[in-house]
C-alpha cells in the first residue's frame, strides 16, 4: 500500500462496491475504504430483483452503459462462480406466459420493404415537390397543376405545410416533428440471449470484498479534503466516491456553494416479497421472469424461491427515513402484491412471504444516471440515479469511476462519454 491517504467510497451498494472492485482490478495502490452506515447491500442492492437485460435500455442515454455492464456481469460471475451469485439465464415472459420479444406476441418488418411493396398499387409515382394544395388541384414546383377527385395528404413531419396551405379555415400546428434521432445498421452481429438474472445482495457483497476496510458509520459531511463521520472522526482521502443511491439528496447541502443538485433524489417507495419453496408448475416456469401489464414482476430464483414486486403499488415519501432499515413495507401494499401475484402464478396463493422489504428507486437526472467527477473539488466523484437499472448498470458505473480516479480511461469512460452524465451539468454559473 502507498503512504498516501486512502480512497474513500461512501455507500455500500452495488455502485460503491463495484468501484472498489475495479479500483483493485486496475491496480490502485491506495487503501480502499467503503463507508456504509449499516451493512453492505442494505438498500435496493439487497432488495431488488436482479433482472439483467442487455438491450432493454436501447434508445436511452444509458444504452451503451447497460450493454457494457451486462458483459461485465458475465465476467464477474465467471470469476466468482455462477452458483455463488445465483447467476443464470432466464426467459422474460408476460402474464400469459408468452416470451417477450418472441414471435408469439411480437414481430418485425423492414419498413422500407413493406412501404415499397404497398406503393406498387399506385398507377403512377411522380417525383416532384408539392408547393400548395387548393380546393381543386395540387400545384407542383415544375409549374403543373394536377386536378383531383380526392386528395390525401400523408406528409409525416412535413405536415407543417398544412398550416400555410389551409390557414383560412384551420389552425394547424406550426411544428409537426419531434427530436431528430440517429440510427445505424450493423452487419453480421453475433446475437445471443440477452436476459439473465443475479441475486443483488450476493454480487454486491462479493464486489465489496475488494475493499481493504468497511467502516459502519454515518457520514455527516464531505469537504474538499475529508469525510466527516458522526462519531467525530474526519477521514482524509486521496479520492472520494459518493454512491449514495436515493440519499444523494445530501449532495445538495454538502456542495451548495458550487452546485445546484436536486433536493429530491428518490422515486416512490415500493414493497417486495420473497416466497420460499414455490411449487412451480414446470422447470420452464421456474426460470421465467414474469412482467405483467399491471406492473407486477415475478423473478423465480435458483433456490426455488420467488421475488415479487409491483411498480404501481407504492407510497410517495416526502422525506427519506434516516436509513434503509427504517424503510418498511406497508401491510396494505404486501396484501395487494400477494393478491395480484396469486392470480398470475396460482402456486403463490397459499404461501406466506419468507421475507418482505421496501425501497425507493434512486433518481437524479431525468434522462438517466449521473456519473463523473465534481470538477470544483477535483478529487470527489459520484455515481447515482440509475432508477430500476442499478443492478444491471452497477458494474460498468464502478468501472468508469475507477478509470477516472486512476486516470486509466477505457471502456467504462467510453460508456459514460455523453456530457449529460457529468455532475457539471449542475455546476452553478458565475452569476449564481
GROMACS .gro file of C-alpha atoms in nm:
model
  432
    1UNK     CA    1   0.000   0.000   0.000
    2UNK     CA    2   0.116   0.354  -0.070
    3UNK     CA    3   0.162   0.607   0.207
    4UNK     CA    4  -0.097   0.842   0.054
    5UNK     CA    5  -0.445   0.887   0.203
    6UNK     CA    6  -0.698   0.617   0.115
    7UNK     CA    7  -0.967   0.619  -0.150
    8UNK     CA    8  -1.296   0.659   0.037
    9UNK     CA    9  -1.621   0.523  -0.107
   10UNK     CA   10  -1.936   0.650   0.063
   11UNK     CA   11  -2.212   0.396   0.006
   12UNK     CA   12  -2.206   0.017   0.019
   13UNK     CA   13  -2.449  -0.060  -0.263
   14UNK     CA   14  -2.356  -0.217  -0.595
   15UNK     CA   15  -2.210   0.108  -0.738
   16UNK     CA   16  -1.981   0.170  -0.441
   17UNK     CA   17  -1.884  -0.197  -0.417
   18UNK     CA   18  -1.817  -0.224  -0.792
   19UNK     CA   19  -1.598   0.087  -0.773
   20UNK     CA   20  -1.388  -0.080  -0.501
   21UNK     CA   21  -1.369  -0.398  -0.710
   22UNK     CA   22  -1.245  -0.224  -1.025
   23UNK     CA   23  -1.008   0.004  -0.837
   24UNK     CA   24  -0.836  -0.310  -0.709
   25UNK     CA   25  -0.853  -0.474  -1.054
   26UNK     CA   26  -0.692  -0.171  -1.218
   27UNK     CA   27  -0.405  -0.162  -0.970
   28UNK     CA   28  -0.491   0.109  -0.717
   29UNK     CA   29  -0.207   0.133  -0.463
   30UNK     CA   30  -0.404   0.334  -0.205
   31UNK     CA   31  -0.610   0.166   0.064
   32UNK     CA   32  -0.975   0.136  -0.042
   33UNK     CA   33  -1.233   0.202   0.231
   34UNK     CA   34  -1.610   0.172   0.198
   35UNK     CA   35  -1.814   0.377   0.445
   36UNK     CA   36  -2.165   0.235   0.490
   37UNK     CA   37  -2.396   0.319   0.779
   38UNK     CA   38  -2.523  -0.033   0.849
   39UNK     CA   39  -2.410  -0.310   0.614
   40UNK     CA   40  -2.326  -0.383   0.253
   41UNK     CA   41  -2.633  -0.401   0.024
   42UNK     CA   42  -2.860  -0.251   0.290
   43UNK     CA   43  -3.099  -0.079   0.048
   44UNK     CA   44  -3.200  -0.160  -0.312
   45UNK     CA   45  -2.877  -0.351  -0.382
   46UNK     CA   46  -3.006  -0.606  -0.132
   47UNK     CA   47  -3.377  -0.572  -0.204
   48UNK     CA   48  -3.402  -0.566  -0.585
   49UNK     CA   49  -3.500  -0.842  -0.822
   50UNK     CA   50  -3.168  -0.876  -1.006
   51UNK     CA   51  -3.300  -0.883  -1.364
   52UNK     CA   52  -3.031  -0.822  -1.627
   53UNK     CA   53  -3.118  -0.730  -1.986
   54UNK     CA   54  -2.850  -0.633  -2.235
   55UNK     CA   55  -3.067  -0.442  -2.481
   56UNK     CA   56  -3.366  -0.318  -2.279
   57UNK     CA   57  -3.205   0.025  -2.231
   58UNK     CA   58  -3.156   0.080  -2.605
   59UNK     CA   59  -3.280   0.419  -2.722
   60UNK     CA   60  -3.185   0.574  -2.388
   61UNK     CA   61  -2.869   0.759  -2.296
   62UNK     CA   62  -2.766   0.462  -2.080
   63UNK     CA   63  -2.782   0.207  -2.363
   64UNK     CA   64  -2.403   0.173  -2.401
   65UNK     CA   65  -2.360   0.163  -2.022
   66UNK     CA   66  -2.612  -0.121  -1.997
   67UNK     CA   67  -2.452  -0.325  -2.275
   68UNK     CA   68  -2.107  -0.296  -2.122
   69UNK     CA   69  -2.233  -0.371  -1.773
   70UNK     CA   70  -2.424  -0.678  -1.890
   71UNK     CA   71  -2.098  -0.819  -2.026
   72UNK     CA   72  -1.912  -0.725  -1.707
   73UNK     CA   73  -2.169  -0.920  -1.505
   74UNK     CA   74  -2.079  -1.227  -1.707
   75UNK     CA   75  -1.709  -1.174  -1.635
   76UNK     CA   76  -1.771  -1.129  -1.263
   77UNK     CA   77  -1.990  -1.438  -1.249
   78UNK     CA   78  -1.725  -1.641  -1.436
   79UNK     CA   79  -1.470  -1.533  -1.177
   80UNK     CA   80  -1.689  -1.588  -0.871
   81UNK     CA   81  -1.883  -1.889  -0.996
   82UNK     CA   82  -2.239  -1.864  -1.121
   83UNK     CA   83  -2.377  -2.065  -0.830
   84UNK     CA   84  -2.210  -1.831  -0.580
   85UNK     CA   85  -2.405  -1.532  -0.710
   86UNK     CA   86  -2.713  -1.724  -0.832
   87UNK     CA   87  -2.643  -1.602  -1.185
   88UNK     CA   88  -2.823  -1.775  -1.470
   89UNK     CA   89  -3.007  -1.719  -1.798
   90UNK     CA   90  -3.383  -1.674  -1.774
   91UNK     CA   91  -3.675  -1.607  -2.005
   92UNK     CA   92  -3.877  -1.287  -1.990
   93UNK     CA   93  -4.249  -1.354  -2.031
   94UNK     CA   94  -4.574  -1.166  -1.997
   95UNK     CA   95  -4.852  -1.269  -1.757
   96UNK     CA   96  -4.990  -1.513  -2.014
   97UNK     CA   97  -4.655  -1.688  -2.046
   98UNK     CA   98  -4.569  -1.553  -2.391
   99UNK     CA   99  -4.199  -1.479  -2.428
  100UNK     CA  100  -4.138  -1.106  -2.456
  101UNK     CA  101  -3.986  -1.046  -2.797
  102UNK     CA  102  -4.090  -1.393  -2.920
  103UNK     CA  103  -4.287  -1.447  -3.242
  104UNK     CA  104  -4.594  -1.538  -3.034
  105UNK     CA  105  -4.658  -1.175  -2.945
  106UNK     CA  106  -4.403  -0.961  -3.125
  107UNK     CA  107  -4.297  -0.941  -3.490
  108UNK     CA  108  -4.070  -0.730  -3.705
  109UNK     CA  109  -4.070  -0.594  -4.058
  110UNK     CA  110  -3.822  -0.389  -4.259
  111UNK     CA  111  -4.013  -0.060  -4.309
  112UNK     CA  112  -3.865   0.027  -4.650
  113UNK     CA  113  -3.958  -0.311  -4.798
  114UNK     CA  114  -4.322  -0.310  -4.689
  115UNK     CA  115  -4.363   0.054  -4.797
  116UNK     CA  116  -4.220  -0.016  -5.142
  117UNK     CA  117  -4.447  -0.322  -5.175
  118UNK     CA  118  -4.761  -0.127  -5.084
  119UNK     CA  119  -4.670   0.159  -5.320
  120UNK     CA  120  -4.684  -0.077  -5.620
  121UNK     CA  121  -5.065  -0.049  -5.605
  122UNK     CA  122  -5.038   0.308  -5.744
  123UNK     CA  123  -5.079   0.353  -6.119
  124UNK     CA  124  -4.813   0.625  -6.129
  125UNK     CA  125  -4.550   0.777  -5.900
  126UNK     CA  126  -4.449   1.140  -5.967
  127UNK     CA  127  -4.119   1.256  -5.818
  128UNK     CA  128  -4.187   1.624  -5.771
  129UNK     CA  129  -4.227   1.878  -5.489
  130UNK     CA  130  -4.577   1.998  -5.395
  131UNK     CA  131  -4.580   2.374  -5.337
  132UNK     CA  132  -4.950   2.412  -5.247
  133UNK     CA  133  -5.286   2.239  -5.238
  134UNK     CA  134  -5.609   2.413  -5.333
  135UNK     CA  135  -5.974   2.308  -5.335
  136UNK     CA  136  -5.936   2.163  -5.684
  137UNK     CA  137  -5.570   2.094  -5.759
  138UNK     CA  138  -5.225   2.008  -5.634
  139UNK     CA  139  -4.963   2.258  -5.755
  140UNK     CA  140  -4.613   2.124  -5.828
  141UNK     CA  141  -4.277   2.302  -5.835
  142UNK     CA  142  -4.240   2.232  -6.210
  143UNK     CA  143  -4.545   2.452  -6.278
  144UNK     CA  144  -4.800   2.178  -6.329
  145UNK     CA  145  -5.138   2.194  -6.157
  146UNK     CA  146  -5.295   1.850  -6.116
  147UNK     CA  147  -5.672   1.837  -6.067
  148UNK     CA  148  -5.809   1.558  -5.846
  149UNK     CA  149  -6.130   1.385  -5.739
  150UNK     CA  150  -5.984   1.328  -5.391
  151UNK     CA  151  -5.653   1.423  -5.235
  152UNK     CA  152  -5.477   1.252  -4.942
  153UNK     CA  153  -5.203   1.436  -4.754
  154UNK     CA  154  -4.959   1.198  -4.580
  155UNK     CA  155  -4.662   1.425  -4.523
  156UNK     CA  156  -4.519   1.290  -4.198
  157UNK     CA  157  -4.311   1.555  -4.019
  158UNK     CA  158  -4.361   1.791  -4.315
  159UNK     CA  159  -4.728   1.821  -4.221
  160UNK     CA  160  -4.638   2.170  -4.100
  161UNK     CA  161  -4.714   2.279  -4.462
  162UNK     CA  162  -5.083   2.238  -4.382
  163UNK     CA  163  -5.069   2.542  -4.155
  164UNK     CA  164  -4.989   2.760  -4.458
  165UNK     CA  165  -5.200   2.584  -4.720
  166UNK     CA  166  -5.521   2.588  -4.516
  167UNK     CA  167  -5.468   2.891  -4.290
  168UNK     CA  168  -5.803   3.045  -4.377
  169UNK     CA  169  -6.003   2.756  -4.231
  170UNK     CA  170  -5.776   2.568  -3.988
  171UNK     CA  171  -5.531   2.642  -3.709
  172UNK     CA  172  -5.290   2.357  -3.772
  173UNK     CA  173  -4.971   2.337  -3.562
  174UNK     CA  174  -4.653   2.501  -3.689
  175UNK     CA  175  -4.430   2.221  -3.558
  176UNK     CA  176  -4.513   1.867  -3.665
  177UNK     CA  177  -4.192   1.685  -3.579
  178UNK     CA  178  -4.011   1.566  -3.267
  179UNK     CA  179  -3.638   1.530  -3.200
  180UNK     CA  180  -3.406   1.411  -3.476
  181UNK     CA  181  -3.261   1.070  -3.392
  182UNK     CA  182  -2.966   0.889  -3.544
  183UNK     CA  183  -2.959   0.520  -3.630
  184UNK     CA  184  -2.710   0.266  -3.757
  185UNK     CA  185  -2.726  -0.082  -3.909
  186UNK     CA  186  -2.458  -0.336  -3.813
  187UNK     CA  187  -2.394  -0.643  -4.028
  188UNK     CA  188  -2.305  -0.995  -3.911
  189UNK     CA  189  -2.397  -0.937  -3.545
  190UNK     CA  190  -2.316  -1.235  -3.316
  191UNK     CA  191  -2.653  -1.247  -3.137
  192UNK     CA  192  -2.701  -1.422  -2.804
  193UNK     CA  193  -2.964  -1.443  -2.531
  194UNK     CA  194  -2.970  -1.104  -2.360
  195UNK     CA  195  -3.171  -1.181  -2.046
  196UNK     CA  196  -3.014  -1.313  -1.727
  197UNK     CA  197  -3.057  -1.297  -1.351
  198UNK     CA  198  -2.842  -1.245  -1.043
  199UNK     CA  199  -2.918  -1.214  -0.673
  200UNK     CA  200  -2.825  -0.849  -0.598
  201UNK     CA  201  -2.715  -0.895  -0.237
  202UNK     CA  202  -2.476  -1.175  -0.332
  203UNK     CA  203  -2.297  -0.988  -0.612
  204UNK     CA  204  -2.278  -0.667  -0.406
  205UNK     CA  205  -2.125  -0.849  -0.112
  206UNK     CA  206  -1.881  -1.025  -0.345
  207UNK     CA  207  -1.766  -0.699  -0.505
  208UNK     CA  208  -1.732  -0.524  -0.169
  209UNK     CA  209  -1.467  -0.777  -0.059
  210UNK     CA  210  -1.218  -0.585  -0.275
  211UNK     CA  211  -1.221  -0.305  -0.015
  212UNK     CA  212  -0.943  -0.311   0.243
  213UNK     CA  213  -1.181  -0.189   0.512
  214UNK     CA  214  -1.551  -0.128   0.565
  215UNK     CA  215  -1.649   0.137   0.819
  216UNK     CA  216  -2.006   0.122   0.950
  217UNK     CA  217  -2.069   0.483   1.035
  218UNK     CA  218  -2.284   0.775   0.918
  219UNK     CA  219  -2.129   1.045   0.700
  220UNK     CA  220  -2.239   1.392   0.811
  221UNK     CA  221  -2.048   1.598   0.554
  222UNK     CA  222  -1.785   1.585   0.282
  223UNK     CA  223  -1.529   1.862   0.233
  224UNK     CA  224  -1.251   1.924  -0.017
  225UNK     CA  225  -1.010   1.720   0.195
  226UNK     CA  226  -1.202   1.491   0.429
  227UNK     CA  227  -1.514   1.288   0.502
  228UNK     CA  228  -1.663   1.377   0.841
  229UNK     CA  229  -1.831   1.100   1.038
  230UNK     CA  230  -2.097   1.114   1.309
  231UNK     CA  231  -1.854   0.970   1.565
  232UNK     CA  232  -1.639   1.283   1.530
  233UNK     CA  233  -1.370   1.140   1.304
  234UNK     CA  234  -1.252   1.328   0.998
  235UNK     CA  235  -1.102   1.097   0.736
  236UNK     CA  236  -0.869   1.246   0.478
  237UNK     CA  237  -0.872   1.095   0.130
  238UNK     CA  238  -0.682   1.096  -0.197
  239UNK     CA  239  -1.011   1.044  -0.385
  240UNK     CA  240  -1.369   1.020  -0.264
  241UNK     CA  241  -1.657   0.843  -0.439
  242UNK     CA  242  -2.017   0.922  -0.345
  243UNK     CA  243  -2.253   0.635  -0.426
  244UNK     CA  244  -2.548   0.720  -0.204
  245UNK     CA  245  -2.844   0.594  -0.408
  246UNK     CA  246  -3.164   0.774  -0.303
  247UNK     CA  247  -2.974   0.951  -0.025
  248UNK     CA  248  -2.784   1.151  -0.288
  249UNK     CA  249  -3.001   1.445  -0.179
  250UNK     CA  250  -2.725   1.507   0.077
  251UNK     CA  251  -2.511   1.642  -0.207
  252UNK     CA  252  -2.735   1.946  -0.235
  253UNK     CA  253  -2.629   2.053   0.116
  254UNK     CA  254  -2.267   1.939   0.108
  255UNK     CA  255  -2.181   2.117  -0.217
  256UNK     CA  256  -2.430   2.405  -0.222
  257UNK     CA  257  -2.162   2.667  -0.287
  258UNK     CA  258  -2.067   2.522  -0.627
  259UNK     CA  259  -2.357   2.304  -0.749
  260UNK     CA  260  -2.735   2.316  -0.776
  261UNK     CA  261  -2.803   1.948  -0.713
  262UNK     CA  262  -3.164   1.828  -0.688
  263UNK     CA  263  -3.334   1.820  -0.349
  264UNK     CA  264  -3.528   1.503  -0.427
  265UNK     CA  265  -3.327   1.203  -0.545
  266UNK     CA  266  -3.576   0.920  -0.490
  267UNK     CA  267  -3.893   0.794  -0.650
  268UNK     CA  268  -4.187   0.615  -0.491
  269UNK     CA  269  -4.132   0.361  -0.216
  270UNK     CA  270  -4.216   0.009  -0.335
  271UNK     CA  271  -4.268  -0.312  -0.143
  272UNK     CA  272  -4.136  -0.656  -0.235
  273UNK     CA  273  -4.173  -1.009  -0.102
  274UNK     CA  274  -3.977  -1.331  -0.132
  275UNK     CA  275  -4.166  -1.661  -0.121
  276UNK     CA  276  -3.973  -1.978  -0.037
  277UNK     CA  277  -4.019  -2.330  -0.177
  278UNK     CA  278  -4.251  -2.228  -0.459
  279UNK     CA  279  -4.414  -2.532  -0.626
  280UNK     CA  280  -4.353  -2.421  -0.984
  281UNK     CA  281  -4.569  -2.591  -1.246
  282UNK     CA  282  -4.265  -2.669  -1.460
  283UNK     CA  283  -3.892  -2.616  -1.491
  284UNK     CA  284  -3.964  -2.355  -1.756
  285UNK     CA  285  -4.189  -2.157  -1.519
  286UNK     CA  286  -3.914  -2.173  -1.257
  287UNK     CA  287  -3.679  -1.998  -1.499
  288UNK     CA  288  -3.915  -1.734  -1.639
  289UNK     CA  289  -3.924  -1.375  -1.518
  290UNK     CA  290  -4.283  -1.250  -1.542
  291UNK     CA  291  -4.372  -0.893  -1.638
  292UNK     CA  292  -4.746  -0.822  -1.613
  293UNK     CA  293  -4.935  -0.539  -1.780
  294UNK     CA  294  -5.035  -0.409  -1.436
  295UNK     CA  295  -4.672  -0.359  -1.326
  296UNK     CA  296  -4.623  -0.679  -1.125
  297UNK     CA  297  -4.290  -0.857  -1.166
  298UNK     CA  298  -4.205  -1.211  -1.051
  299UNK     CA  299  -3.849  -1.340  -1.050
  300UNK     CA  300  -3.804  -1.711  -0.973
  301UNK     CA  301  -3.464  -1.777  -0.815
  302UNK     CA  302  -3.234  -2.081  -0.836
  303UNK     CA  303  -3.301  -2.178  -0.474
  304UNK     CA  304  -3.670  -2.238  -0.551
  305UNK     CA  305  -3.791  -1.905  -0.415
  306UNK     CA  306  -3.969  -1.623  -0.598
  307UNK     CA  307  -3.907  -1.249  -0.566
  308UNK     CA  308  -4.223  -1.043  -0.625
  309UNK     CA  309  -4.267  -0.666  -0.657
  310UNK     CA  310  -4.514  -0.424  -0.813
  311UNK     CA  311  -4.416  -0.100  -0.986
  312UNK     CA  312  -4.759   0.059  -0.947
  313UNK     CA  313  -4.824  -0.021  -0.581
  314UNK     CA  314  -4.630   0.217  -0.362
  315UNK     CA  315  -4.626   0.524  -0.143
  316UNK     CA  316  -4.469   0.863  -0.203
  317UNK     CA  317  -4.248   0.957   0.094
  318UNK     CA  318  -4.191   1.332   0.112
  319UNK     CA  319  -3.876   1.265   0.311
  320UNK     CA  320  -3.643   0.967   0.324
  321UNK     CA  321  -3.602   0.784   0.652
  322UNK     CA  322  -3.257   0.807   0.813
  323UNK     CA  323  -3.153   0.465   0.687
  324UNK     CA  324  -3.253   0.170   0.471
  325UNK     CA  325  -3.351  -0.030   0.779
  326UNK     CA  326  -3.613   0.230   0.865
  327UNK     CA  327  -3.788   0.176   0.530
  328UNK     CA  328  -4.066  -0.078   0.588
  329UNK     CA  329  -4.336  -0.212   0.353
  330UNK     CA  330  -4.699  -0.147   0.446
  331UNK     CA  331  -4.937  -0.434   0.517
  332UNK     CA  332  -5.170  -0.294   0.252
  333UNK     CA  333  -4.900  -0.294  -0.016
  334UNK     CA  334  -4.796  -0.652   0.062
  335UNK     CA  335  -5.157  -0.771   0.056
  336UNK     CA  336  -5.214  -0.603  -0.282
  337UNK     CA  337  -4.898  -0.759  -0.426
  338UNK     CA  338  -4.995  -1.105  -0.299
  339UNK     CA  339  -5.343  -1.075  -0.449
  340UNK     CA  340  -5.219  -0.982  -0.796
  341UNK     CA  341  -4.929  -1.228  -0.789
  342UNK     CA  342  -5.158  -1.518  -0.690
  343UNK     CA  343  -5.378  -1.459  -0.994
  344UNK     CA  344  -5.081  -1.468  -1.228
  345UNK     CA  345  -4.897  -1.751  -1.053
  346UNK     CA  346  -5.150  -1.957  -0.852
  347UNK     CA  347  -4.866  -2.150  -0.687
  348UNK     CA  348  -4.810  -1.844  -0.466
  349UNK     CA  349  -5.169  -1.824  -0.339
  350UNK     CA  350  -5.130  -2.044  -0.030
  351UNK     CA  351  -4.776  -1.927   0.056
  352UNK     CA  352  -4.668  -1.667   0.309
  353UNK     CA  353  -4.368  -1.449   0.225
  354UNK     CA  354  -4.043  -1.561   0.384
  355UNK     CA  355  -3.913  -1.204   0.383
  356UNK     CA  356  -4.052  -0.864   0.291
  357UNK     CA  357  -3.877  -0.540   0.212
  358UNK     CA  358  -3.924  -0.189   0.084
  359UNK     CA  359  -3.703   0.055  -0.104
  360UNK     CA  360  -3.712   0.370  -0.317
  361UNK     CA  361  -3.578   0.388  -0.669
  362UNK     CA  362  -3.280   0.627  -0.686
  363UNK     CA  363  -3.322   0.908  -0.936
  364UNK     CA  364  -3.113   1.217  -1.011
  365UNK     CA  365  -3.115   1.331  -1.374
  366UNK     CA  366  -3.440   1.299  -1.569
  367UNK     CA  367  -3.265   1.112  -1.851
  368UNK     CA  368  -3.057   0.866  -1.652
  369UNK     CA  369  -2.771   0.830  -1.404
  370UNK     CA  370  -2.513   1.093  -1.312
  371UNK     CA  371  -2.157   0.961  -1.319
  372UNK     CA  372  -1.834   1.157  -1.303
  373UNK     CA  373  -1.608   1.399  -1.119
  374UNK     CA  374  -1.711   1.715  -0.940
  375UNK     CA  375  -1.458   1.940  -1.112
  376UNK     CA  376  -1.496   2.211  -0.849
  377UNK     CA  377  -1.344   1.973  -0.594
  378UNK     CA  378  -1.104   1.778  -0.820
  379UNK     CA  379  -1.091   1.457  -0.614
  380UNK     CA  380  -1.462   1.394  -0.550
  381UNK     CA  381  -1.660   1.163  -0.779
  382UNK     CA  382  -2.019   1.049  -0.783
  383UNK     CA  383  -2.236   0.774  -0.933
  384UNK     CA  384  -2.612   0.769  -0.872
  385UNK     CA  385  -2.961   0.789  -1.021
  386UNK     CA  386  -2.983   0.454  -1.201
  387UNK     CA  387  -3.354   0.408  -1.119
  388UNK     CA  388  -3.463   0.044  -1.174
  389UNK     CA  389  -3.143  -0.044  -1.366
  390UNK     CA  390  -2.894  -0.006  -1.081
  391UNK     CA  391  -2.807  -0.376  -1.054
  392UNK     CA  392  -2.763  -0.407  -1.429
  393UNK     CA  393  -2.557  -0.088  -1.470
  394UNK     CA  394  -2.367  -0.101  -1.139
  395UNK     CA  395  -2.052  -0.284  -1.261
  396UNK     CA  396  -1.995  -0.053  -1.559
  397UNK     CA  397  -2.054   0.252  -1.339
  398UNK     CA  398  -1.792   0.125  -1.093
  399UNK     CA  399  -1.551   0.057  -1.379
  400UNK     CA  400  -1.598   0.408  -1.519
  401UNK     CA  401  -1.538   0.571  -1.179
  402UNK     CA  402  -1.229   0.357  -1.116
  403UNK     CA  403  -1.087   0.452  -1.457
  404UNK     CA  404  -1.145   0.821  -1.385
  405UNK     CA  405  -0.981   0.807  -1.042
  406UNK     CA  406  -0.674   0.620  -1.168
  407UNK     CA  407  -0.658   0.819  -1.493
  408UNK     CA  408  -0.683   0.500  -1.697
  409UNK     CA  409  -0.965   0.576  -1.944
  410UNK     CA  410  -1.111   0.266  -2.105
  411UNK     CA  411  -1.445   0.103  -2.184
  412UNK     CA  412  -1.612   0.245  -1.873
  413UNK     CA  413  -1.526   0.604  -1.959
  414UNK     CA  414  -1.638   0.549  -2.318
  415UNK     CA  415  -1.976   0.426  -2.198
  416UNK     CA  416  -2.035   0.746  -1.999
  417UNK     CA  417  -1.884   0.984  -2.253
  418UNK     CA  418  -2.208   1.176  -2.305
  419UNK     CA  419  -2.166   1.514  -2.126
  420UNK     CA  420  -2.510   1.473  -1.967
  421UNK     CA  421  -2.366   1.203  -1.740
  422UNK     CA  422  -2.137   1.461  -1.582
  423UNK     CA  423  -2.215   1.631  -1.248
  424UNK     CA  424  -2.100   1.951  -1.420
  425UNK     CA  425  -2.450   1.974  -1.567
  426UNK     CA  426  -2.543   2.103  -1.219
  427UNK     CA  427  -2.250   2.345  -1.179
  428UNK     CA  428  -2.353   2.693  -1.077
  429UNK     CA  429  -2.283   2.974  -1.320
  430UNK     CA  430  -2.061   3.261  -1.211
  431UNK     CA  431  -2.367   3.486  -1.176
  432UNK     CA  432  -2.544   3.248  -0.934
   0.00000   0.00000   0.00000
